[in-house]
């Protein structure tokens, strides 16, 4: 059987690229680290891949604002290629800084096309945590969408967040309403029992309605603040020394699903 | 033209940066502020139209969802009771935003000449102009690196640097008197002593010419204490006994005598290297960055971590950094502002600054900071200590390196500016209240993203074998890097080729600048094109500066003019061996008489609340400690976040092998005897390794001495004692030292006299662990388990936290029975390896009482403890058993069904079954007479522990 191919983007300041490559390979794909300058020189190479990932980090130092400069680079130089990548039913994933990039390019939330609405408008954003500082902590996430091709169903995941600008804010009420209407809210920060909470530390950054990750209307683009690639080994869990080593670390579910989707639909 | 852009959050969104200012004002006891609004500012020098600058603002600078902006005017006109202040980095100080903004503007199809970013605050409320100035100076800006302006500032143009015109400067050393030599010493911040100055003078007499300033500065940098470690390598008269080389006679001697085959490179390279597995090695280095951090905590700590990361990148042929460890020593955060000595920053500001510096640099580099510690003592107020350490991983066949004659000298990475001039010599002198103004050139601000780009490209070039040698530009800049690499060969450099941040640098400034993020590599000419391609593809600037020769001379040119020509042998071996006197007389503090109490609840809570013991969660969570996904044991343990003993990471993803990194430091014992201070630090570092599931067989140590002025015989005497302990104790434990560093002259001169730091030795330990799944954490796990203490508790409370709480130091400093402790550690290591322990924690600061409390609240389980069962020697007091800080002790939780097997391991050793875990949410301890001495709720214990640094 053929192996899905994953392009893990590199750029100045991206720093979760190697572990992201590792988890996709662990999930059964082959993954390449590709610097954005190489991608510019050879735009058509994107079409050789099935999954396109913007990993976490501090692209260009998050100078000006998180993910902004990389977002502009992608928007102005690779917008068309990314559109046709998604039209080909392929998958795109942005983790942490990658999520910030995706909302600032306007690829997310990516509502169904409507007349009069320009594509790739920035409709949501991720701003400074209410605590006004960078925080690394593990959080409970409620998965509550049937939309995303990366992960579906109704369950609770436990993953780390590590960011200073992760507070999810929609532009206005209509944007929030549309996110709900089209089932595009994939993850919400919750209490350990799955009940919603607006309280720190369950909602670690003050995100509106605890939103931690969203997908586009096709379900093929996913952006999330938590880091699934940091829970790919059972011993990554902060309390494995008391609760034991879990057979399927929560983070791996997302990568295995994505690779399986690619195997079933793209190969 | 120069455009001014102001950006703020829309009214409906919170303003956390503004709110932070109000909190900081509270810290300064400044009242009356009702509101603070924060703004981001940009000054953009570009010949573009207003419509274009609006495009730049809307498409690049602002977040359209939440922010608004204005061009060439303030967003709002402040009312009467509102004060405006704007803050910018001083000209020439690194502003990483500039490069990113220029790139972003270019992406929009426009060109800007320069960009400067800044901040503005509108402070509303009743506040005097004096208080406003205090708020700005003590909290918002740092005068060493920032300019600030009150009111609405109009900007006409960005400051431009003046071009430099070449003029050769020579220093009239020939015929200079001793007084004149000392005058030159001061004028050029050479930090040499008279004997060394005369040696230099004689060298140039033999050449029959005066030195150029570049030659003099090169020699001073190379001979600095920072680079040459003259004290450790010099002659010492210790209480009448001669010591020829303290380092070789103690610390390095352990390693040599133990001769461990897994020690692959020790004391020669940038870092110590040990074997990890068949193909892989790990390297470890810890550095100090004390003096820069005293002046600018943020920049100092950031460049400290940046520097040690480059050490790892320059270790062997280059290693990949996989974790950082950071240890800070600062003054007391609740110190009254008026008591802060002139020229020093308030300890709270220092701590916040150094944490932010490590956070912003380490997180951006994508290297997890997963280990560390903080020590508080008022003597660190004027002279804080910042230890930054990094572990790297590299292929075993990339450990050796050597430049060859004919190789090209290439500098890669950041450009050179006037930042960090005289860092190496500055770090070798005492700080004074003038340091802030006189030495601000020694302060550097880092640019982590530049270093990340260098790291990414260098490792690619390493794997393709495109260079023969590499070293980092650290203290001494190009002078030290090229001087070292060419020591056995010779080197020729054209300084005008060095890429500059701005015009105006003289050839000497270019040569000695300590601008950050630069690496020097030696590249065979036939490989130049290939390596340049790697750099070009990822936008890393790299430049050929010259070549290594076979002349054994260091020759520098500027625009073709020869500006230096000195003998490598004289440069590296010419420094006269120093001779210092050292004395040691045991200090005698009185042993206090403390009345026994019936109940120790409040003592225990006060200990948990003491700054040295309390939770460091506020710091830990600001560091990305999980990036790279290697983390196995984190700094916070259990459901309630107790203090882990060590951190564990997996250097090779996909392998079950791991490394444990831990540290030990006990400056409080150093006041009584630096020997036992050093011994205790080693014991503590090793205890932490063992408690996490490690072993002694494959554990290596690092030593980092921060000391007072060792020209003073008593200070040097203490250093000798500490070094002797390093030999004696590490030898018995069979744990070799692989790398180390010393930072001497940590004293702060005030008007009332000099304050020396406590003798501060940081011991870092690194252990290779065959299977990380065998690790255990310190949180109590199950109800009904047995609790054991292993190791001997003695009446050793000298320098303890319990004595400190009672306002005394005492004399009975904890000693180390290394033979006994080694036996305990080896057996415990095996017992843990066989899965017999559920949790384990070492007893250290605050003793048994604090250790068991931490284990209980970390796991959310109660405990019932009986002090009668604790093996003791020479004490029959409840308080001593509870709070003695005797070394070599562990608290272990064992399931009842495994108790027999566990006890078998410790036959003939001091071991006691001291109690049970309970499901109750309290800690109950019975004293020697059976009466309850502690009965406290877990929540109140945990709150006491978490409260002090919950900032």
PDB file of N, CA and C in Angstrom, chain A residues 10 12-15 18-19 22 35 37 58 60-61 63-64 68-69 72-73 75-77 122 125 127 132-138 169 171 229-230 233 235-236 238-242, chain B residues 13 16 20 40 42 59-60 63 96 100 103 107-108 363-364 366 449 453 456 537-539 621-629 631-632 634 650 656 772 777 779-781 859 951:
ATOM      1  N   UNK A  10       8.814  24.520   7.251  1.00  0.00           N
ATOM      2  CA  UNK A  10       9.829  25.188   8.074  1.00  0.00           C
ATOM      3  C   UNK A  10       9.909  26.639   7.643  1.00  0.00           C
ATOM      4  N   UNK A  12      11.725  30.655   9.392  1.00  0.00           N
ATOM      5  CA  UNK A  12      12.451  31.238  10.527  1.00  0.00           C
ATOM      6  C   UNK A  12      11.542  31.243  11.748  1.00  0.00           C
ATOM      7  N   UNK A  13      11.974  30.590  12.815  1.00  0.00           N
ATOM      8  CA  UNK A  13      11.226  30.643  14.066  1.00  0.00           C
ATOM      9  C   UNK A  13      10.244  29.515  14.282  1.00  0.00           C
ATOM     10  N   UNK A  14       9.931  28.740  13.245  1.00  0.00           N
ATOM     11  CA  UNK A  14       9.112  27.538  13.478  1.00  0.00           C
ATOM     12  C   UNK A  14       9.991  26.561  14.249  1.00  0.00           C
ATOM     13  N   UNK A  15       9.461  26.010  15.340  1.00  0.00           N
ATOM     14  CA  UNK A  15      10.354  25.172  16.148  1.00  0.00           C
ATOM     15  C   UNK A  15       9.760  23.843  16.593  1.00  0.00           C
ATOM     16  N   UNK A  18      10.361  19.188  13.929  1.00  0.00           N
ATOM     17  CA  UNK A  18      10.926  17.829  13.958  1.00  0.00           C
ATOM     18  C   UNK A  18      10.008  16.837  14.667  1.00  0.00           C
ATOM     19  N   UNK A  19       9.405  17.259  15.791  1.00  0.00           N
ATOM     20  CA  UNK A  19       8.502  16.333  16.480  1.00  0.00           C
ATOM     21  C   UNK A  19       7.214  16.134  15.676  1.00  0.00           C
ATOM     22  N   UNK A  22       8.048  13.580  13.236  1.00  0.00           N
ATOM     23  CA  UNK A  22       8.147  12.302  13.947  1.00  0.00           C
ATOM     24  C   UNK A  22       6.766  11.669  14.150  1.00  0.00           C
ATOM     25  N   UNK A  35      11.559  23.985   3.794  1.00  0.00           N
ATOM     26  CA  UNK A  35      11.670  25.408   4.128  1.00  0.00           C
ATOM     27  C   UNK A  35      10.813  26.224   3.168  1.00  0.00           C
ATOM     28  N   UNK A  37      11.254  28.960   1.737  1.00  0.00           N
ATOM     29  CA  UNK A  37      11.958  29.495   0.567  1.00  0.00           C
ATOM     30  C   UNK A  37      12.022  28.468  -0.561  1.00  0.00           C
ATOM     31  N   UNK A  58       7.575  30.209  16.796  1.00  0.00           N
ATOM     32  CA  UNK A  58       7.447  31.667  16.822  1.00  0.00           C
ATOM     33  C   UNK A  58       7.880  32.171  15.454  1.00  0.00           C
ATOM     34  N   UNK A  60       9.070  34.060  12.597  1.00  0.00           N
ATOM     35  CA  UNK A  60       9.639  35.419  12.584  1.00  0.00           C
ATOM     36  C   UNK A  60       9.545  36.075  13.944  1.00  0.00           C
ATOM     37  N   UNK A  61       9.701  35.265  15.004  1.00  0.00           N
ATOM     38  CA  UNK A  61       9.767  35.814  16.350  1.00  0.00           C
ATOM     39  C   UNK A  61       8.430  36.288  16.876  1.00  0.00           C
ATOM     40  N   UNK A  63       7.215  38.737  15.988  1.00  0.00           N
ATOM     41  CA  UNK A  63       7.370  40.177  16.002  1.00  0.00           C
ATOM     42  C   UNK A  63       6.139  40.758  15.317  1.00  0.00           C
ATOM     43  N   UNK A  64       5.744  41.906  15.720  1.00  0.00           N
ATOM     44  CA  UNK A  64       4.522  42.593  15.249  1.00  0.00           C
ATOM     45  C   UNK A  64       3.305  41.915  15.874  1.00  0.00           C
ATOM     46  N   UNK A  68       1.847  36.692  12.113  1.00  0.00           N
ATOM     47  CA  UNK A  68       1.403  37.647  11.101  1.00  0.00           C
ATOM     48  C   UNK A  68       2.284  37.645   9.844  1.00  0.00           C
ATOM     49  N   UNK A  69       3.587  37.654  10.044  1.00  0.00           N
ATOM     50  CA  UNK A  69       4.461  37.789   8.876  1.00  0.00           C
ATOM     51  C   UNK A  69       4.402  36.538   8.011  1.00  0.00           C
ATOM     52  N   UNK A  72       1.173  36.539   6.025  1.00  0.00           N
ATOM     53  CA  UNK A  72       1.235  37.364   4.818  1.00  0.00           C
ATOM     54  C   UNK A  72       2.039  36.679   3.710  1.00  0.00           C
ATOM     55  N   UNK A  73       3.127  36.029   4.109  1.00  0.00           N
ATOM     56  CA  UNK A  73       3.933  35.327   3.105  1.00  0.00           C
ATOM     57  C   UNK A  73       3.088  34.282   2.391  1.00  0.00           C
ATOM     58  N   UNK A  75      -0.261  34.040   2.270  1.00  0.00           N
ATOM     59  CA  UNK A  75      -1.423  34.642   1.618  1.00  0.00           C
ATOM     60  C   UNK A  75      -1.030  35.230   0.262  1.00  0.00           C
ATOM     61  N   UNK A  76       0.075  35.971   0.253  1.00  0.00           N
ATOM     62  CA  UNK A  76       0.443  36.665  -0.981  1.00  0.00           C
ATOM     63  C   UNK A  76       1.146  35.761  -1.984  1.00  0.00           C
ATOM     64  N   UNK A  77       1.847  34.749  -1.489  1.00  0.00           N
ATOM     65  CA  UNK A  77       2.677  33.961  -2.408  1.00  0.00           C
ATOM     66  C   UNK A  77       2.148  32.567  -2.716  1.00  0.00           C
ATOM     67  N   UNK A 122      -9.851  37.911   7.343  1.00  0.00           N
ATOM     68  CA  UNK A 122      -9.626  37.537   8.734  1.00  0.00           C
ATOM     69  C   UNK A 122     -10.871  37.837   9.556  1.00  0.00           C
ATOM     70  N   UNK A 125      -9.558  35.919  15.585  1.00  0.00           N
ATOM     71  CA  UNK A 125      -8.155  36.139  15.912  1.00  0.00           C
ATOM     72  C   UNK A 125      -7.800  35.447  17.213  1.00  0.00           C
ATOM     73  N   UNK A 127      -5.566  36.448  20.528  1.00  0.00           N
ATOM     74  CA  UNK A 127      -4.860  37.570  21.152  1.00  0.00           C
ATOM     75  C   UNK A 127      -4.249  37.151  22.484  1.00  0.00           C
ATOM     76  N   UNK A 132      -2.020  37.689  30.423  1.00  0.00           N
ATOM     77  CA  UNK A 132      -0.953  38.484  29.802  1.00  0.00           C
ATOM     78  C   UNK A 132       0.405  37.829  29.911  1.00  0.00           C
ATOM     79  N   UNK A 133       0.439  36.513  29.992  1.00  0.00           N
ATOM     80  CA  UNK A 133       1.751  35.881  29.921  1.00  0.00           C
ATOM     81  C   UNK A 133       1.682  34.506  29.273  1.00  0.00           C
ATOM     82  N   UNK A 134       2.836  34.117  28.816  1.00  0.00           N
ATOM     83  CA  UNK A 134       3.026  32.802  28.215  1.00  0.00           C
ATOM     84  C   UNK A 134       2.786  31.745  29.284  1.00  0.00           C
ATOM     85  N   UNK A 135       2.063  30.713  28.926  1.00  0.00           N
ATOM     86  CA  UNK A 135       1.831  29.635  29.891  1.00  0.00           C
ATOM     87  C   UNK A 135       1.898  28.275  29.229  1.00  0.00           C
ATOM     88  N   UNK A 136       2.543  27.353  29.926  1.00  0.00           N
ATOM     89  CA  UNK A 136       2.626  25.966  29.487  1.00  0.00           C
ATOM     90  C   UNK A 136       1.859  25.145  30.508  1.00  0.00           C
ATOM     91  N   UNK A 137       0.747  24.549  30.099  1.00  0.00           N
ATOM     92  CA  UNK A 137       0.015  23.659  31.003  1.00  0.00           C
ATOM     93  C   UNK A 137      -0.848  22.690  30.205  1.00  0.00           C
ATOM     94  N   UNK A 138      -1.209  21.575  30.837  1.00  0.00           N
ATOM     95  CA  UNK A 138      -2.057  20.591  30.173  1.00  0.00           C
ATOM     96  C   UNK A 138      -3.516  20.968  30.413  1.00  0.00           C
ATOM     97  N   UNK A 169     -10.933  34.897  19.682  1.00  0.00           N
ATOM     98  CA  UNK A 169     -11.922  35.979  19.639  1.00  0.00           C
ATOM     99  C   UNK A 169     -12.503  36.072  18.233  1.00  0.00           C
ATOM    100  N   UNK A 171     -14.776  38.023  15.306  1.00  0.00           N
ATOM    101  CA  UNK A 171     -14.935  39.437  15.000  1.00  0.00           C
ATOM    102  C   UNK A 171     -16.250  39.988  15.559  1.00  0.00           C
ATOM    103  N   UNK A 229       1.106  16.927  19.085  1.00  0.00           N
ATOM    104  CA  UNK A 229       2.387  16.245  18.817  1.00  0.00           C
ATOM    105  C   UNK A 229       3.230  16.110  20.085  1.00  0.00           C
ATOM    106  N   UNK A 230       2.839  16.804  21.155  1.00  0.00           N
ATOM    107  CA  UNK A 230       3.586  16.680  22.409  1.00  0.00           C
ATOM    108  C   UNK A 230       3.019  15.591  23.309  1.00  0.00           C
ATOM    109  N   UNK A 233       3.803  10.052  22.965  1.00  0.00           N
ATOM    110  CA  UNK A 233       4.379   8.940  23.708  1.00  0.00           C
ATOM    111  C   UNK A 233       3.678   8.904  25.059  1.00  0.00           C
ATOM    112  N   UNK A 235       4.669   8.338  27.871  1.00  0.00           N
ATOM    113  CA  UNK A 235       5.433   8.941  28.962  1.00  0.00           C
ATOM    114  C   UNK A 235       5.468  10.468  28.883  1.00  0.00           C
ATOM    115  N   UNK A 236       4.825  11.056  27.862  1.00  0.00           N
ATOM    116  CA  UNK A 236       4.719  12.514  27.829  1.00  0.00           C
ATOM    117  C   UNK A 236       3.683  13.030  28.834  1.00  0.00           C
ATOM    118  N   UNK A 238       1.737  14.122  32.000  1.00  0.00           N
ATOM    119  CA  UNK A 238       2.357  14.619  33.234  1.00  0.00           C
ATOM    120  C   UNK A 238       2.147  13.707  34.448  1.00  0.00           C
ATOM    121  N   UNK A 239       1.185  12.791  34.371  1.00  0.00           N
ATOM    122  CA  UNK A 239       0.948  11.942  35.548  1.00  0.00           C
ATOM    123  C   UNK A 239       1.006  10.462  35.208  1.00  0.00           C
ATOM    124  N   UNK A 240       1.795  10.100  34.202  1.00  0.00           N
ATOM    125  CA  UNK A 240       1.869   8.683  33.854  1.00  0.00           C
ATOM    126  C   UNK A 240       2.480   7.872  34.982  1.00  0.00           C
ATOM    127  N   UNK A 241       3.298   8.512  35.829  1.00  0.00           N
ATOM    128  CA  UNK A 241       3.916   7.759  36.930  1.00  0.00           C
ATOM    129  C   UNK A 241       2.873   7.349  37.969  1.00  0.00           C
ATOM    130  N   UNK A 242       1.672   7.941  37.925  1.00  0.00           N
ATOM    131  CA  UNK A 242       0.633   7.448  38.846  1.00  0.00           C
ATOM    132  C   UNK A 242      -0.498   6.729  38.100  1.00  0.00           C
TER     133      UNK A 242
ATOM    134  N   UNK B  13     -12.144  45.381  23.978  1.00  0.00           N
ATOM    135  CA  UNK B  13     -11.235  44.301  24.354  1.00  0.00           C
ATOM    136  C   UNK B  13     -10.379  44.706  25.545  1.00  0.00           C
ATOM    137  N   UNK B  16      -4.469  43.877  28.676  1.00  0.00           N
ATOM    138  CA  UNK B  16      -3.665  43.249  29.732  1.00  0.00           C
ATOM    139  C   UNK B  16      -2.331  43.950  29.972  1.00  0.00           C
ATOM    140  N   UNK B  20      -1.163  45.358  33.570  1.00  0.00           N
ATOM    141  CA  UNK B  20       0.095  44.956  34.196  1.00  0.00           C
ATOM    142  C   UNK B  20       0.814  46.142  34.828  1.00  0.00           C
ATOM    143  N   UNK B  40       1.085  50.282  21.053  1.00  0.00           N
ATOM    144  CA  UNK B  40       2.301  49.890  20.329  1.00  0.00           C
ATOM    145  C   UNK B  40       2.621  50.998  19.340  1.00  0.00           C
ATOM    146  N   UNK B  42       5.153  52.415  16.062  1.00  0.00           N
ATOM    147  CA  UNK B  42       6.135  52.143  15.010  1.00  0.00           C
ATOM    148  C   UNK B  42       6.583  53.453  14.389  1.00  0.00           C
ATOM    149  N   UNK B  59      -2.524  45.772   6.794  1.00  0.00           N
ATOM    150  CA  UNK B  59      -2.199  44.411   6.342  1.00  0.00           C
ATOM    151  C   UNK B  59      -1.074  43.772   7.136  1.00  0.00           C
ATOM    152  N   UNK B  60      -0.308  44.585   7.858  1.00  0.00           N
ATOM    153  CA  UNK B  60       0.847  44.008   8.551  1.00  0.00           C
ATOM    154  C   UNK B  60       0.820  44.286  10.055  1.00  0.00           C
ATOM    155  N   UNK B  63      -4.003  43.938  14.190  1.00  0.00           N
ATOM    156  CA  UNK B  63      -4.950  42.836  14.110  1.00  0.00           C
ATOM    157  C   UNK B  63      -6.304  43.483  13.854  1.00  0.00           C
ATOM    158  N   UNK B  96      14.712  43.412  17.625  1.00  0.00           N
ATOM    159  CA  UNK B  96      14.458  42.325  16.675  1.00  0.00           C
ATOM    160  C   UNK B  96      13.253  42.587  15.778  1.00  0.00           C
ATOM    161  N   UNK B 100      12.031  42.002  11.151  1.00  0.00           N
ATOM    162  CA  UNK B 100      10.781  41.357  10.762  1.00  0.00           C
ATOM    163  C   UNK B 100       9.857  42.340  10.064  1.00  0.00           C
ATOM    164  N   UNK B 103      10.970  43.018   6.587  1.00  0.00           N
ATOM    165  CA  UNK B 103      10.619  41.892   5.722  1.00  0.00           C
ATOM    166  C   UNK B 103       9.142  41.934   5.372  1.00  0.00           C
ATOM    167  N   UNK B 107       7.334  42.347   1.718  1.00  0.00           N
ATOM    168  CA  UNK B 107       6.337  41.373   1.258  1.00  0.00           C
ATOM    169  C   UNK B 107       5.132  42.084   0.635  1.00  0.00           C
ATOM    170  N   UNK B 108       4.846  43.311   1.119  1.00  0.00           N
ATOM    171  CA  UNK B 108       3.724  44.092   0.582  1.00  0.00           C
ATOM    172  C   UNK B 108       4.130  44.873  -0.669  1.00  0.00           C
ATOM    173  N   UNK B 363      12.071  29.978  24.741  1.00  0.00           N
ATOM    174  CA  UNK B 363      10.845  29.565  24.060  1.00  0.00           C
ATOM    175  C   UNK B 363      10.954  29.794  22.564  1.00  0.00           C
ATOM    176  N   UNK B 364      11.505  30.927  22.173  1.00  0.00           N
ATOM    177  CA  UNK B 364      11.631  31.202  20.736  1.00  0.00           C
ATOM    178  C   UNK B 364      12.586  30.223  20.057  1.00  0.00           C
ATOM    179  N   UNK B 366      12.836  27.237  20.737  1.00  0.00           N
ATOM    180  CA  UNK B 366      12.237  25.899  20.684  1.00  0.00           C
ATOM    181  C   UNK B 366      13.036  24.884  21.468  1.00  0.00           C
ATOM    182  N   UNK B 449      15.485  34.520  17.077  1.00  0.00           N
ATOM    183  CA  UNK B 449      15.132  33.937  15.778  1.00  0.00           C
ATOM    184  C   UNK B 449      16.361  33.864  14.876  1.00  0.00           C
ATOM    185  N   UNK B 453      17.851  30.400  13.245  1.00  0.00           N
ATOM    186  CA  UNK B 453      18.209  30.203  11.835  1.00  0.00           C
ATOM    187  C   UNK B 453      19.636  29.670  11.702  1.00  0.00           C
ATOM    188  N   UNK B 456      19.612  25.982  12.683  1.00  0.00           N
ATOM    189  CA  UNK B 456      19.026  25.122  11.652  1.00  0.00           C
ATOM    190  C   UNK B 456      20.003  24.884  10.491  1.00  0.00           C
ATOM    191  N   UNK B 537      19.925  29.844   1.314  1.00  0.00           N
ATOM    192  CA  UNK B 537      18.569  29.313   1.160  1.00  0.00           C
ATOM    193  C   UNK B 537      17.684  29.641   2.339  1.00  0.00           C
ATOM    194  N   UNK B 538      18.313  29.883   3.513  1.00  0.00           N
ATOM    195  CA  UNK B 538      17.486  30.151   4.687  1.00  0.00           C
ATOM    196  C   UNK B 538      17.752  31.553   5.244  1.00  0.00           C
ATOM    197  N   UNK B 539      18.224  32.448   4.383  1.00  0.00           N
ATOM    198  CA  UNK B 539      18.422  33.857   4.743  1.00  0.00           C
ATOM    199  C   UNK B 539      19.340  34.063   5.946  1.00  0.00           C
ATOM    200  N   UNK B 621       5.868  27.657  34.556  1.00  0.00           N
ATOM    201  CA  UNK B 621       4.848  27.657  33.496  1.00  0.00           C
ATOM    202  C   UNK B 621       5.120  28.694  32.408  1.00  0.00           C
ATOM    203  N   UNK B 622       5.961  29.665  32.703  1.00  0.00           N
ATOM    204  CA  UNK B 622       6.276  30.641  31.652  1.00  0.00           C
ATOM    205  C   UNK B 622       7.282  30.089  30.649  1.00  0.00           C
ATOM    206  N   UNK B 623       7.951  29.016  31.045  1.00  0.00           N
ATOM    207  CA  UNK B 623       8.887  28.381  30.124  1.00  0.00           C
ATOM    208  C   UNK B 623       8.154  27.293  29.348  1.00  0.00           C
ATOM    209  N   UNK B 624       8.408  27.231  28.061  1.00  0.00           N
ATOM    210  CA  UNK B 624       7.912  26.105  27.295  1.00  0.00           C
ATOM    211  C   UNK B 624       8.773  24.910  27.676  1.00  0.00           C
ATOM    212  N   UNK B 625       8.226  24.019  28.524  1.00  0.00           N
ATOM    213  CA  UNK B 625       9.057  22.891  28.961  1.00  0.00           C
ATOM    214  C   UNK B 625       8.706  21.598  28.223  1.00  0.00           C
ATOM    215  N   UNK B 626       7.885  21.705  27.164  1.00  0.00           N
ATOM    216  CA  UNK B 626       7.483  20.484  26.463  1.00  0.00           C
ATOM    217  C   UNK B 626       7.839  20.478  24.984  1.00  0.00           C
ATOM    218  N   UNK B 627       8.307  21.610  24.453  1.00  0.00           N
ATOM    219  CA  UNK B 627       8.639  21.650  23.038  1.00  0.00           C
ATOM    220  C   UNK B 627       9.705  20.575  22.760  1.00  0.00           C
ATOM    221  N   UNK B 628       9.691  20.031  21.572  1.00  0.00           N
ATOM    222  CA  UNK B 628      10.505  18.900  21.123  1.00  0.00           C
ATOM    223  C   UNK B 628       9.933  17.555  21.568  1.00  0.00           C
ATOM    224  N   UNK B 629       8.888  17.600  22.425  1.00  0.00           N
ATOM    225  CA  UNK B 629       8.133  16.394  22.805  1.00  0.00           C
ATOM    226  C   UNK B 629       8.988  15.296  23.432  1.00  0.00           C
ATOM    227  N   UNK B 631       9.750  15.300  26.775  1.00  0.00           N
ATOM    228  CA  UNK B 631       9.573  15.367  28.222  1.00  0.00           C
ATOM    229  C   UNK B 631       8.969  14.095  28.812  1.00  0.00           C
ATOM    230  N   UNK B 632       9.609  13.582  29.859  1.00  0.00           N
ATOM    231  CA  UNK B 632       9.129  12.400  30.553  1.00  0.00           C
ATOM    232  C   UNK B 632       8.794  12.747  32.000  1.00  0.00           C
ATOM    233  N   UNK B 634       8.439  16.219  34.414  1.00  0.00           N
ATOM    234  CA  UNK B 634       8.406  17.677  34.382  1.00  0.00           C
ATOM    235  C   UNK B 634       8.705  18.237  35.765  1.00  0.00           C
ATOM    236  N   UNK B 650      13.946  12.512  26.726  1.00  0.00           N
ATOM    237  CA  UNK B 650      14.474  11.479  25.827  1.00  0.00           C
ATOM    238  C   UNK B 650      15.192  12.154  24.673  1.00  0.00           C
ATOM    239  N   UNK B 656      13.618   4.384  24.271  1.00  0.00           N
ATOM    240  CA  UNK B 656      13.190   4.431  25.672  1.00  0.00           C
ATOM    241  C   UNK B 656      14.302   4.973  26.569  1.00  0.00           C
ATOM    242  N   UNK B 772      13.277   4.956  30.486  1.00  0.00           N
ATOM    243  CA  UNK B 772      12.545   6.028  31.183  1.00  0.00           C
ATOM    244  C   UNK B 772      11.249   5.524  31.827  1.00  0.00           C
ATOM    245  N   UNK B 777       7.941   9.468  40.372  1.00  0.00           N
ATOM    246  CA  UNK B 777       7.809  10.873  40.762  1.00  0.00           C
ATOM    247  C   UNK B 777       7.605  10.974  42.268  1.00  0.00           C
ATOM    248  N   UNK B 779       5.157  12.501  44.125  1.00  0.00           N
ATOM    249  CA  UNK B 779       3.824  12.612  44.711  1.00  0.00           C
ATOM    250  C   UNK B 779       3.357  11.276  45.295  1.00  0.00           C
ATOM    251  N   UNK B 780       2.777  11.307  46.492  1.00  0.00           N
ATOM    252  CA  UNK B 780       2.247  10.082  47.098  1.00  0.00           C
ATOM    253  C   UNK B 780       1.174   9.516  46.179  1.00  0.00           C
ATOM    254  N   UNK B 781       1.183   8.168  46.043  1.00  0.00           N
ATOM    255  CA  UNK B 781       0.353   7.572  45.005  1.00  0.00           C
ATOM    256  C   UNK B 781      -0.904   6.880  45.520  1.00  0.00           C
ATOM    257  N   UNK B 859       0.416  14.680  45.900  1.00  0.00           N
ATOM    258  CA  UNK B 859      -0.396  13.537  45.497  1.00  0.00           C
ATOM    259  C   UNK B 859      -1.830  13.630  45.960  1.00  0.00           C
ATOM    260  N   UNK B 951       2.702  35.303  41.508  1.00  0.00           N
ATOM    261  CA  UNK B 951       2.681  36.697  41.051  1.00  0.00           C
ATOM    262  C   UNK B 951       1.772  36.871  39.849  1.00  0.00           C
TER     263      UNK B 951
END
